[in-house]
XYZ file of C-alpha atoms in Angstrom:
562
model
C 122.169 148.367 26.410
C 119.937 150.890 27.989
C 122.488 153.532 29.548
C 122.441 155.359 32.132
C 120.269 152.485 34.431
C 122.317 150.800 37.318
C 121.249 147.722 39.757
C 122.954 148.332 43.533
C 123.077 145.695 46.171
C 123.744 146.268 49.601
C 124.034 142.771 52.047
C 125.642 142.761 55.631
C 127.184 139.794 55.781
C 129.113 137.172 58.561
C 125.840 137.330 60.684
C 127.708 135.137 63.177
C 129.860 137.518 64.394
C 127.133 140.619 64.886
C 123.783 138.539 65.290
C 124.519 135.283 67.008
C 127.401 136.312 68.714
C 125.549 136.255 72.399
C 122.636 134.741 73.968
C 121.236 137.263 74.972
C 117.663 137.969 73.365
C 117.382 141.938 73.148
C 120.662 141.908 71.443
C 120.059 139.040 69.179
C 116.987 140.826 67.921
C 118.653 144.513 67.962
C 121.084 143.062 65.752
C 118.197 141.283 63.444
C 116.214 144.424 64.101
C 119.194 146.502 62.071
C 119.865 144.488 59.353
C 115.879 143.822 58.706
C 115.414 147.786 58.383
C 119.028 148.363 56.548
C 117.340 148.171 52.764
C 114.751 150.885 54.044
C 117.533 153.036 55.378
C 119.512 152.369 52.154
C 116.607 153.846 49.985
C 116.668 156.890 52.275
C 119.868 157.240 51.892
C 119.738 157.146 48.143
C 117.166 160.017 48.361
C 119.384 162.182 50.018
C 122.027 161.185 47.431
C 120.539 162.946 45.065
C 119.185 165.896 47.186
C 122.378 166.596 48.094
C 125.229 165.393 45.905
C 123.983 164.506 42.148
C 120.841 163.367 41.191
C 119.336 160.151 40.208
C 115.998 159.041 39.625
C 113.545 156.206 39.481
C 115.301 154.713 42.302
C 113.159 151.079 42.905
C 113.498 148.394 45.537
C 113.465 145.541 43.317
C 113.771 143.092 46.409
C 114.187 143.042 49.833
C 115.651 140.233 52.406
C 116.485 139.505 56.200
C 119.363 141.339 56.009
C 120.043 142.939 51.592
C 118.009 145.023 49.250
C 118.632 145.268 45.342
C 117.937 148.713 43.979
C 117.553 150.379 40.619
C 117.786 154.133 39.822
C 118.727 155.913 36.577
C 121.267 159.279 35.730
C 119.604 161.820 35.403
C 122.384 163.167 33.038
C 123.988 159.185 31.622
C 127.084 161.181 30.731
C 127.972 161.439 34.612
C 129.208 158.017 34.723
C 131.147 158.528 37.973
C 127.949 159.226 39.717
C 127.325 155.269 40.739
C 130.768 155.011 42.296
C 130.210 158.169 44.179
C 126.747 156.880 45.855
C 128.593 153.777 46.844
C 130.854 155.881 48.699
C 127.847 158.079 50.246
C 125.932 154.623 51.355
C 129.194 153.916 52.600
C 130.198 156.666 54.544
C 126.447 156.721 56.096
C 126.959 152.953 56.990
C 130.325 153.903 59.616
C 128.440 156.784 60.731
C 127.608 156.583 64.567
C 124.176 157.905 65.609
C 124.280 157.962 69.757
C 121.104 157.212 71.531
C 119.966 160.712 72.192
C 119.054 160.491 76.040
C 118.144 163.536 76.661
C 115.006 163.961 79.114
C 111.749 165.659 77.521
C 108.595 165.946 79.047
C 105.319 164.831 77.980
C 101.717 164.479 79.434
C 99.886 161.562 79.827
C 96.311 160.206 81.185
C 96.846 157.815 83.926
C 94.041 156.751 86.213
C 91.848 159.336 85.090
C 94.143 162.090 85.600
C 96.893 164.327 84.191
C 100.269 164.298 85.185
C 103.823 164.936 84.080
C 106.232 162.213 82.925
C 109.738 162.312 81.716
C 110.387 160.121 78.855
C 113.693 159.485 76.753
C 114.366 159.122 73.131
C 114.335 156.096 71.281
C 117.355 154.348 69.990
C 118.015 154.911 66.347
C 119.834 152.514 63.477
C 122.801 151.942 64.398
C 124.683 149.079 61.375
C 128.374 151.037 62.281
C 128.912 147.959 63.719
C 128.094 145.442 61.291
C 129.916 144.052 58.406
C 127.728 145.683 55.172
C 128.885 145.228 51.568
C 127.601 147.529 48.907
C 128.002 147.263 45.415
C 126.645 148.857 41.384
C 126.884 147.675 38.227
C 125.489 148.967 34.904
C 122.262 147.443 33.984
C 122.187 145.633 30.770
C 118.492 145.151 28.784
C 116.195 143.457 30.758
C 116.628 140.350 29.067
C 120.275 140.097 31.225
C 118.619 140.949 34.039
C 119.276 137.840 35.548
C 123.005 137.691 34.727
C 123.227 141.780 36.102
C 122.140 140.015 39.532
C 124.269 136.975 39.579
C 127.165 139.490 38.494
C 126.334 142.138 41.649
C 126.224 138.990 44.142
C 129.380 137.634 42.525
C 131.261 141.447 43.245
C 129.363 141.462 46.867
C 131.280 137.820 47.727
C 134.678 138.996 45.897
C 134.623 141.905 48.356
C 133.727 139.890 51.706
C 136.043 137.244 51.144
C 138.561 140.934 50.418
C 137.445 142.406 53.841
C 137.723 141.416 58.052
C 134.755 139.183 59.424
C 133.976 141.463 62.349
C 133.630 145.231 62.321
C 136.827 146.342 64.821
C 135.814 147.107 68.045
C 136.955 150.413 69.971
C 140.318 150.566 71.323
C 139.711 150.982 75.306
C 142.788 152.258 77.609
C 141.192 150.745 80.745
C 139.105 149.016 82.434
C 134.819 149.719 83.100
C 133.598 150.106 86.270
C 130.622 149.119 87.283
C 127.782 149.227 90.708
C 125.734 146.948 91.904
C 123.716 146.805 95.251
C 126.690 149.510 96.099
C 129.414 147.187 94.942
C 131.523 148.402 92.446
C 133.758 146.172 90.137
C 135.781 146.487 87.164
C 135.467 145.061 83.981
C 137.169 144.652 80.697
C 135.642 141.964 78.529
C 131.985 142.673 77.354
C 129.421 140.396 79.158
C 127.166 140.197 76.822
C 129.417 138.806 74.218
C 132.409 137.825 76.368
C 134.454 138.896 73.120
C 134.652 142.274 72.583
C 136.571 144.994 75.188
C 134.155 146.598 77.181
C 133.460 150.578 76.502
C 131.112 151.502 78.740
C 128.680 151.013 81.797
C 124.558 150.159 80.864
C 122.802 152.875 81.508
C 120.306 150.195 82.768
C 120.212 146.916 84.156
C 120.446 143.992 81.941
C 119.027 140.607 83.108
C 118.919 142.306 86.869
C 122.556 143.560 86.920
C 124.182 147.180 85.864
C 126.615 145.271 82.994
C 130.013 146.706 81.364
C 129.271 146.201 77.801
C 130.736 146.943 74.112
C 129.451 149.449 72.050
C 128.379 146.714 69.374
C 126.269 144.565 71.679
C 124.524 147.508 73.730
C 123.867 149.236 70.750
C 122.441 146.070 69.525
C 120.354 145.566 72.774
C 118.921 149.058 73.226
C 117.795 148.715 69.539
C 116.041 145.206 70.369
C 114.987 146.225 73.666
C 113.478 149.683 73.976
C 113.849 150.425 69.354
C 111.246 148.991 67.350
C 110.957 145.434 68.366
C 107.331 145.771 69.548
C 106.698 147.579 66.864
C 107.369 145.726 63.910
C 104.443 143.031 64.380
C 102.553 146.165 63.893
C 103.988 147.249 60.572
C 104.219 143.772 59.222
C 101.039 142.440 59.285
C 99.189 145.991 60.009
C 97.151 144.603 63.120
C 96.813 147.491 66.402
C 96.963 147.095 69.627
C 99.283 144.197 70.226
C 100.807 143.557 73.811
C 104.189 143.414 73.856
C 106.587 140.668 73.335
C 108.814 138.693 75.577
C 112.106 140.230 75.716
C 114.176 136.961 77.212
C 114.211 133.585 76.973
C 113.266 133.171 80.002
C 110.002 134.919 80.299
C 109.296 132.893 76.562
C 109.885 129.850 78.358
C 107.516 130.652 81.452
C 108.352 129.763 85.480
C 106.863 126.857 86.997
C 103.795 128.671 88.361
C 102.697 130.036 84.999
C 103.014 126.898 82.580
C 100.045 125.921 81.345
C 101.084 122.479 80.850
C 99.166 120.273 83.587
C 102.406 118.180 84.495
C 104.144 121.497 84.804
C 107.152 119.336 82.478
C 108.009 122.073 79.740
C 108.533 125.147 82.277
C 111.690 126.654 80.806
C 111.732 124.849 77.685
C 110.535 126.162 74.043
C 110.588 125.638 70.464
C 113.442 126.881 67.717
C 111.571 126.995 64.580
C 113.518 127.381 61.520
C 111.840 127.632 57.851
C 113.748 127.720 54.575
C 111.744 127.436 51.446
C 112.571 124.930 48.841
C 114.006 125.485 45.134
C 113.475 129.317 45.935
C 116.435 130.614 43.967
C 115.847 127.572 41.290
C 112.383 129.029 40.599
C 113.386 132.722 40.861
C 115.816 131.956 38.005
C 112.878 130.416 36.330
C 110.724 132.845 36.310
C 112.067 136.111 37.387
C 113.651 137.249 34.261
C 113.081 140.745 34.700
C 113.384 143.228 37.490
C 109.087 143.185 37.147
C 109.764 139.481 37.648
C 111.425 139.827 40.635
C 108.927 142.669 42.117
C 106.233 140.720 41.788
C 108.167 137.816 43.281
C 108.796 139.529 46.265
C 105.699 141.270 46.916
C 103.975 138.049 46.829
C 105.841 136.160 49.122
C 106.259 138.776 51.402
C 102.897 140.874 52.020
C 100.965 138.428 49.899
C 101.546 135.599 52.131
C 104.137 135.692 54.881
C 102.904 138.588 56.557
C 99.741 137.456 56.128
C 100.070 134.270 57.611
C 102.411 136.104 60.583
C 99.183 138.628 61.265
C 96.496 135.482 61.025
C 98.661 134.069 63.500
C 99.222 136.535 66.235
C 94.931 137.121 65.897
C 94.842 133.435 67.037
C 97.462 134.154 70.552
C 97.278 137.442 71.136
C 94.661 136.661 73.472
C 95.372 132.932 74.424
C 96.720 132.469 77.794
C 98.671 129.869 77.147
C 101.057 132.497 75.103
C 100.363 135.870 77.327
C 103.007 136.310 80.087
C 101.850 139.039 82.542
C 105.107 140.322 84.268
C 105.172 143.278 86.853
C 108.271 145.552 86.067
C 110.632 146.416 88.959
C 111.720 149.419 87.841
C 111.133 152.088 85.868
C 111.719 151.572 81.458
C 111.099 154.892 80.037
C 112.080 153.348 76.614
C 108.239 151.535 77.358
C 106.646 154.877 79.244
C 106.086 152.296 81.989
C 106.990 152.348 85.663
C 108.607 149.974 88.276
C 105.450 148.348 89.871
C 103.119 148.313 86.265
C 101.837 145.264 84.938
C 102.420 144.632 81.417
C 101.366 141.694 79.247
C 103.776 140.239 77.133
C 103.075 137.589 74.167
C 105.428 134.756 74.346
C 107.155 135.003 70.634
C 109.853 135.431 69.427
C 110.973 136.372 65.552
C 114.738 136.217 64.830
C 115.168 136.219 61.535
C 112.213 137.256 58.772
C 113.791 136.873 55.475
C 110.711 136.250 53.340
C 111.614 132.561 52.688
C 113.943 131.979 55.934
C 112.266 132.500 58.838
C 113.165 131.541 62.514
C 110.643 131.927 65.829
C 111.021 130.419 69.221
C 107.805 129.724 70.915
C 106.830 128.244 73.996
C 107.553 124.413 73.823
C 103.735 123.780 75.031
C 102.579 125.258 71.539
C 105.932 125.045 69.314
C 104.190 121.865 67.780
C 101.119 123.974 67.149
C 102.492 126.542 65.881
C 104.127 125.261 62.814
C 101.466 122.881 62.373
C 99.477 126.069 61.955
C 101.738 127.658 59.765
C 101.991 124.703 57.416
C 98.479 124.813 57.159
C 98.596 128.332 56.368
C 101.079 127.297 53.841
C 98.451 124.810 52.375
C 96.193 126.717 51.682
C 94.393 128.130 55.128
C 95.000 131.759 54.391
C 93.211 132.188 51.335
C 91.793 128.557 50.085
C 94.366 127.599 47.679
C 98.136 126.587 48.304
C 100.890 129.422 47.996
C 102.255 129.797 44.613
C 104.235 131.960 42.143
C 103.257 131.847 38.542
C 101.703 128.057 38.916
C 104.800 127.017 40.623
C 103.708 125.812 44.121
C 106.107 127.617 47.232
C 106.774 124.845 49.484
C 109.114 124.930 52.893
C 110.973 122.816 54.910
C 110.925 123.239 58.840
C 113.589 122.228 61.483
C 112.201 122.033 65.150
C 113.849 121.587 68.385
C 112.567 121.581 71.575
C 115.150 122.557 74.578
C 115.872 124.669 77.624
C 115.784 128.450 77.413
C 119.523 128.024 78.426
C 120.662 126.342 75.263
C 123.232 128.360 72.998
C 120.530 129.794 71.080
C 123.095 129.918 68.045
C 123.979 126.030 68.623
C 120.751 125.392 68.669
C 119.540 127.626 65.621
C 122.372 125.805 63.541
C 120.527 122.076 64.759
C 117.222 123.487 63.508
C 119.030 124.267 59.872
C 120.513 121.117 59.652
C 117.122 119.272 60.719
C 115.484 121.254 57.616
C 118.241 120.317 55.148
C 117.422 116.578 56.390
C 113.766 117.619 55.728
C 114.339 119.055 51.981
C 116.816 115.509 51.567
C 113.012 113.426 52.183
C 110.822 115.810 50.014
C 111.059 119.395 48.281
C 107.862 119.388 46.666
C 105.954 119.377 50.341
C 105.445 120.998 53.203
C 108.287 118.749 55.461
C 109.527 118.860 58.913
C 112.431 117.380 61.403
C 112.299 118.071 65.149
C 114.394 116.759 67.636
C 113.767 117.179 71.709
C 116.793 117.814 73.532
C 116.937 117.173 77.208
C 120.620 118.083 77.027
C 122.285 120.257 74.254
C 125.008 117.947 74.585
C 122.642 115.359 73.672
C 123.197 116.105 69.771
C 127.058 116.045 70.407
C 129.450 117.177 67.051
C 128.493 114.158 64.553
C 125.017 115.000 63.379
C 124.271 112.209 60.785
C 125.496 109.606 63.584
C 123.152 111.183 66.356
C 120.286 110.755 63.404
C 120.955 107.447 62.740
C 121.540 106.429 65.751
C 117.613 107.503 66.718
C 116.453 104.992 64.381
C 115.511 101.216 66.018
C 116.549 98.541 63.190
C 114.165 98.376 59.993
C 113.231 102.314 60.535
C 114.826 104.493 57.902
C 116.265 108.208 58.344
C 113.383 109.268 56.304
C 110.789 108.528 58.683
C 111.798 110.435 61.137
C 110.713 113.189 58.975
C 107.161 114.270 58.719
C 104.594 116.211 56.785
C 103.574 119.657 57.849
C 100.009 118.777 56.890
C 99.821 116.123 59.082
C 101.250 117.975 62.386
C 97.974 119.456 64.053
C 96.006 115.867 62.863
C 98.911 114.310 64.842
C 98.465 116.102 67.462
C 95.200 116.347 68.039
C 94.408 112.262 67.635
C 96.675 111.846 69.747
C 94.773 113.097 72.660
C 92.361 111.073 71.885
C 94.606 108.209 72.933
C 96.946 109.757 75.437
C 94.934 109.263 78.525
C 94.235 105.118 77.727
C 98.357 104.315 76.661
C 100.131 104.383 79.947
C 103.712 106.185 79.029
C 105.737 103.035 80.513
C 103.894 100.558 78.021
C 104.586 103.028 75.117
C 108.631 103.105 76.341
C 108.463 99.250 76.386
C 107.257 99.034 73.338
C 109.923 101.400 71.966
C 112.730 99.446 73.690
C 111.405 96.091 72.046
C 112.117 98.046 68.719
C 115.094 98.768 69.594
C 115.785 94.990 70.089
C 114.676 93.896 66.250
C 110.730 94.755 64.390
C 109.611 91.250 65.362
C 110.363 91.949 69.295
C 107.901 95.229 69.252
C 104.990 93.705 67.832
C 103.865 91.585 70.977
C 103.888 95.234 73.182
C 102.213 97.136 70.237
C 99.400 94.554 70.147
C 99.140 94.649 74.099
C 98.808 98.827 73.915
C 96.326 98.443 71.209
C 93.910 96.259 73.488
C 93.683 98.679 75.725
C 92.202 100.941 73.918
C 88.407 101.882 73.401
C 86.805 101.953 69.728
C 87.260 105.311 69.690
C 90.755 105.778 70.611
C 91.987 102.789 67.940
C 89.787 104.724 65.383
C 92.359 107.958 66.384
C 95.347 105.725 66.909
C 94.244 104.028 62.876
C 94.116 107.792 62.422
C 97.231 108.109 63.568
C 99.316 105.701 61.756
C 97.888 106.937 58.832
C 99.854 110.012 59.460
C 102.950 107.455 59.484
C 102.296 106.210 56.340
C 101.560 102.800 58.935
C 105.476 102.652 59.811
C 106.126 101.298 63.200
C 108.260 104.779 63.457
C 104.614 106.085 65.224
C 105.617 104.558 68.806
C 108.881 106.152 68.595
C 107.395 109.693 67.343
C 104.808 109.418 69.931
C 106.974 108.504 72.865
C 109.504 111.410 71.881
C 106.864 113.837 71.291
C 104.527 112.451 74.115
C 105.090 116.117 76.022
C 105.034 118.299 72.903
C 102.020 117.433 71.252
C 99.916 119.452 72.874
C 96.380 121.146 71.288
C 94.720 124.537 72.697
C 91.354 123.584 74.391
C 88.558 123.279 72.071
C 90.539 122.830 68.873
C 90.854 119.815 66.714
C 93.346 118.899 64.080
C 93.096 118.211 60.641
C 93.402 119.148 57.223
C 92.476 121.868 55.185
């Protein structure tokens, strides 16, 4: 055993109850936001450890996730074997401590229209996980030939202690009601309303999806951190492109008004796309192969700056400047958080990233280029970012995707949870490719509590579960034959031809035949095209019908392999 070396873990946990607990976007992603840079802070923190209390050295970030690092340092004197127990303690103690937004007014002097003028900005918001649920734990480090074992051990102690400790952090105590203006009314309020859970603490400073709310201190330190920390920001220091716009900062403005869809039939206003992606066999080939805390470096770095940030900056170079993903917005009033001013126009990309966890990842895009945008992704994945599929070591990295289409209104966490389960049903077809599930929901309700029922229930007689799931490969050659098609199928002889399904294979066959005559020789070469995509199932007319809406192309471009 090589003393004196220590492996330390730290993991918030029960993300339920401090991500997903609202639906509210800024607050969703200020909660992300904090557990994303936690493992950062965490390494800080273990600096000033030893600056200021005992030192350690050759303190390493073996891995990072979404929301837990894993750390190794070294005693500088191994006969201080206390010293890990007391920097458990210090990460601890920095966890609960409370770091107010510092509001305070400063001036600063900017270059606006050619001239100079005077401006008065405010601080940003800082991390703020007080209000999180965070396990930390240590244990001594064996050779590196336990390494594996050491790691298994640290997440066993991490689980031991959350099952050991409350699922929420405890809100304030508040004697009394919050008052709170509006167009010169005043009301009170004691439940938070961004949450509806917590008590409320205090008044927002500013308005919050056009009203002045009474909020907790958990959610609106959660949404100043999304809203005005480094949300923006972190596209920048992921992928390392400059200049971006911004990026939406509700649902709502993701989803687009009427006027602003770029969608011809103006039928996906206020709709987008969950994406959810979960990689397959991840912690089967990490036991494999990542034997050693080198192992496990290498691991990470690969999958994370190698190729998912990577693949993230390749594909905000392809929308930063499309249209159909810009939303120009005019503010009506003034953010100092942004240095902007009530009456600016700003230009916002329509994304959304609300969880980045290296192999987990969830977006929500616009549902005219949801489609599109994990078809893009998956071809990323097979091999579009550098000419050779992702892999680790010969082992190829493949993912599942869940995909659901629905309002901007939807419970995001409902709807989240759908897009898990539809990539579990993805990894039960396939975990050696690139596979996806979507489902369009016209009404959340739609889905209702029984999920394997709703599945099977979308499958006409002599179509199986499985082909309802598809490869990622195939999604932008899907797409984009089927606009060569689209404008000779009338929509009404596709549904028929559905329903017939739906009444036994042999009924559908007459309808099929009738929708293939109508087409020209080069729309039944796409539509051959096309069913090759379906592995020639009769499951295309129901895909097609479901998707007809979604699958939707960016001028000019073509699908296809690469």
């Amino acid at each position: 055993m090589k003393k004196g070396k220590f492996y330390l873990r730290v993991e918030g946990v029960n993300l339920a109850s401090y991500v997903y607990d609202t639906d509210n976007l800024s607050t969703i992603r200020g909660g992300g936001l904090t557990l994303l840079e936690l493992p950062k802070k965490v390494e800080e923190w273990m600096m000033d450890f030893s600056k200021e209390k005992l030192p350690i050295k050759d303190i390493t970030a073996i891995s990072c996730g979404a929301s837990w690092g894993l750390y190794s340092f070294t005693l500088s004197d191994p006969g201080k074997d206390l010293v890990p127990a007391e920097l458990t303690c210090f990460i601890r103690k920095r966890l609960n401590e409370s770091h107010p937004v510092d509001l305070s007014e400063t001036l600063t002097v900017i270059d606006k229209s050619g001239e100079q003028a005077t401006r008065k900005i405010k601080g940003r918001p800082s991390l703020e996980p007080v209000h999180a649920t965070v396990m930390v734990e240590v244990t001594e480090a064996g050779e590196e030939a336990y390494f594996q074992e050491d790691r298994e051990r640290l997440s066993a102690l991490l689980r031991w202690r959350q099952m050991c400790s409350p699922t929420v952090a405890f809100p304030s105590v508040e004697k009394g009601p919050v008052e709170v203006e509006n167009e010169g009314k005043k009301a009170k309020r004691r439940v938070c309303e961004l949450d509806y859970v917590r008590p409320a603490a205090l008044s927002s400073e500013h308005r919050i999806n056009g009203r002045i709310r009474a909020v907790s201190a958990s959610c609106y330190s959660r949404y100043q951190y999304g809203a005005w920390g480094k949300s923006d920001e972190w596209y920048s220091e992921v992928t390392g492109l400059k200049d971006l716009p911004l990026f939406t900062h509700h649902f709502h403005e993701l989803a687009g008004e009427e006027s602003d869809c770029p969608d011809p039939e103006n039928s996906l206003y206020g709709k987008m796309a969950v994406i959810y992606i979960d990689g397959n066999h991840f912690g089967r080939l990490q036991g494999k192969h990542c034997k050693t805390p080198k192992d496990q470096e290498a691991f990470d770095r690969k999958l994370r700056l190698e190729y998912q940030a990577r693949a993230l900056g390749s594909l905000l170079e392809k929308i930063r400047d499309d249209p159909a993903w810009i939303n120009e917005i005019t503010l009506d009033e003034d953010c100092p958080f942004l240095d902007c001013q009530s009456g600016d126009k700003i230009k916002k990309i329509r994304l959304e990233t609300l969880l980045w966890g290296g192999d987990e990842v969830i977006w929500v895009a616009p549902a005219w280029r949801g489609w599109w945008f994990l078809g893009q992704y998956f071809n990323l994945v097979g091999g579009g970012l550098d000419g050779s599929p992702w892999s680790f070591k010969g082992q190829p990295l493949t993912f599942a995707a869940g995909l659901v289409f629905c309002h901007n209104t939807a419970p995001i966490y409902r709807i989240k949870e759908l897009a898990r389960r539809l990539a579990e049903m993805a990894k039960g077809v396939s975990r050696k490719k690139n596979m996806v599930a979507y489902q369009v929901l016209e009404s959340f309700d739609m889905a209702g509590p029984d999920f394997e029922s709703f599945i099977r229930g979308r499958c006409p007689e002599g179509i199986k579960i499985d082909e309802m799931v598809l490869d990622g490969r195939d999604m932008l050659d899907i797409a984009g034959y089927f606009q060569g098609i689209k404008g000779q199928i009338p929509k009404r002889a596709l549904y028929r031809a559905v329903q017939a399904l739906y009444s036994g294979p042999e009924e559908a066959e007459r309808p099929m035949d009738d929708i293939t005559a109508q087409l020209d020789r080069e729309a039944r070469n796409c539509l051959d095209c096309l069913s090759g995509c379906f592995e020639g199932g009769k499951s295309m007319w129901l895909h097609l019908l479901e998707l007809w809406d979604y699958l939707v192309m960016p001028q000019g471009e073509e699908g296809g392999h690469v």
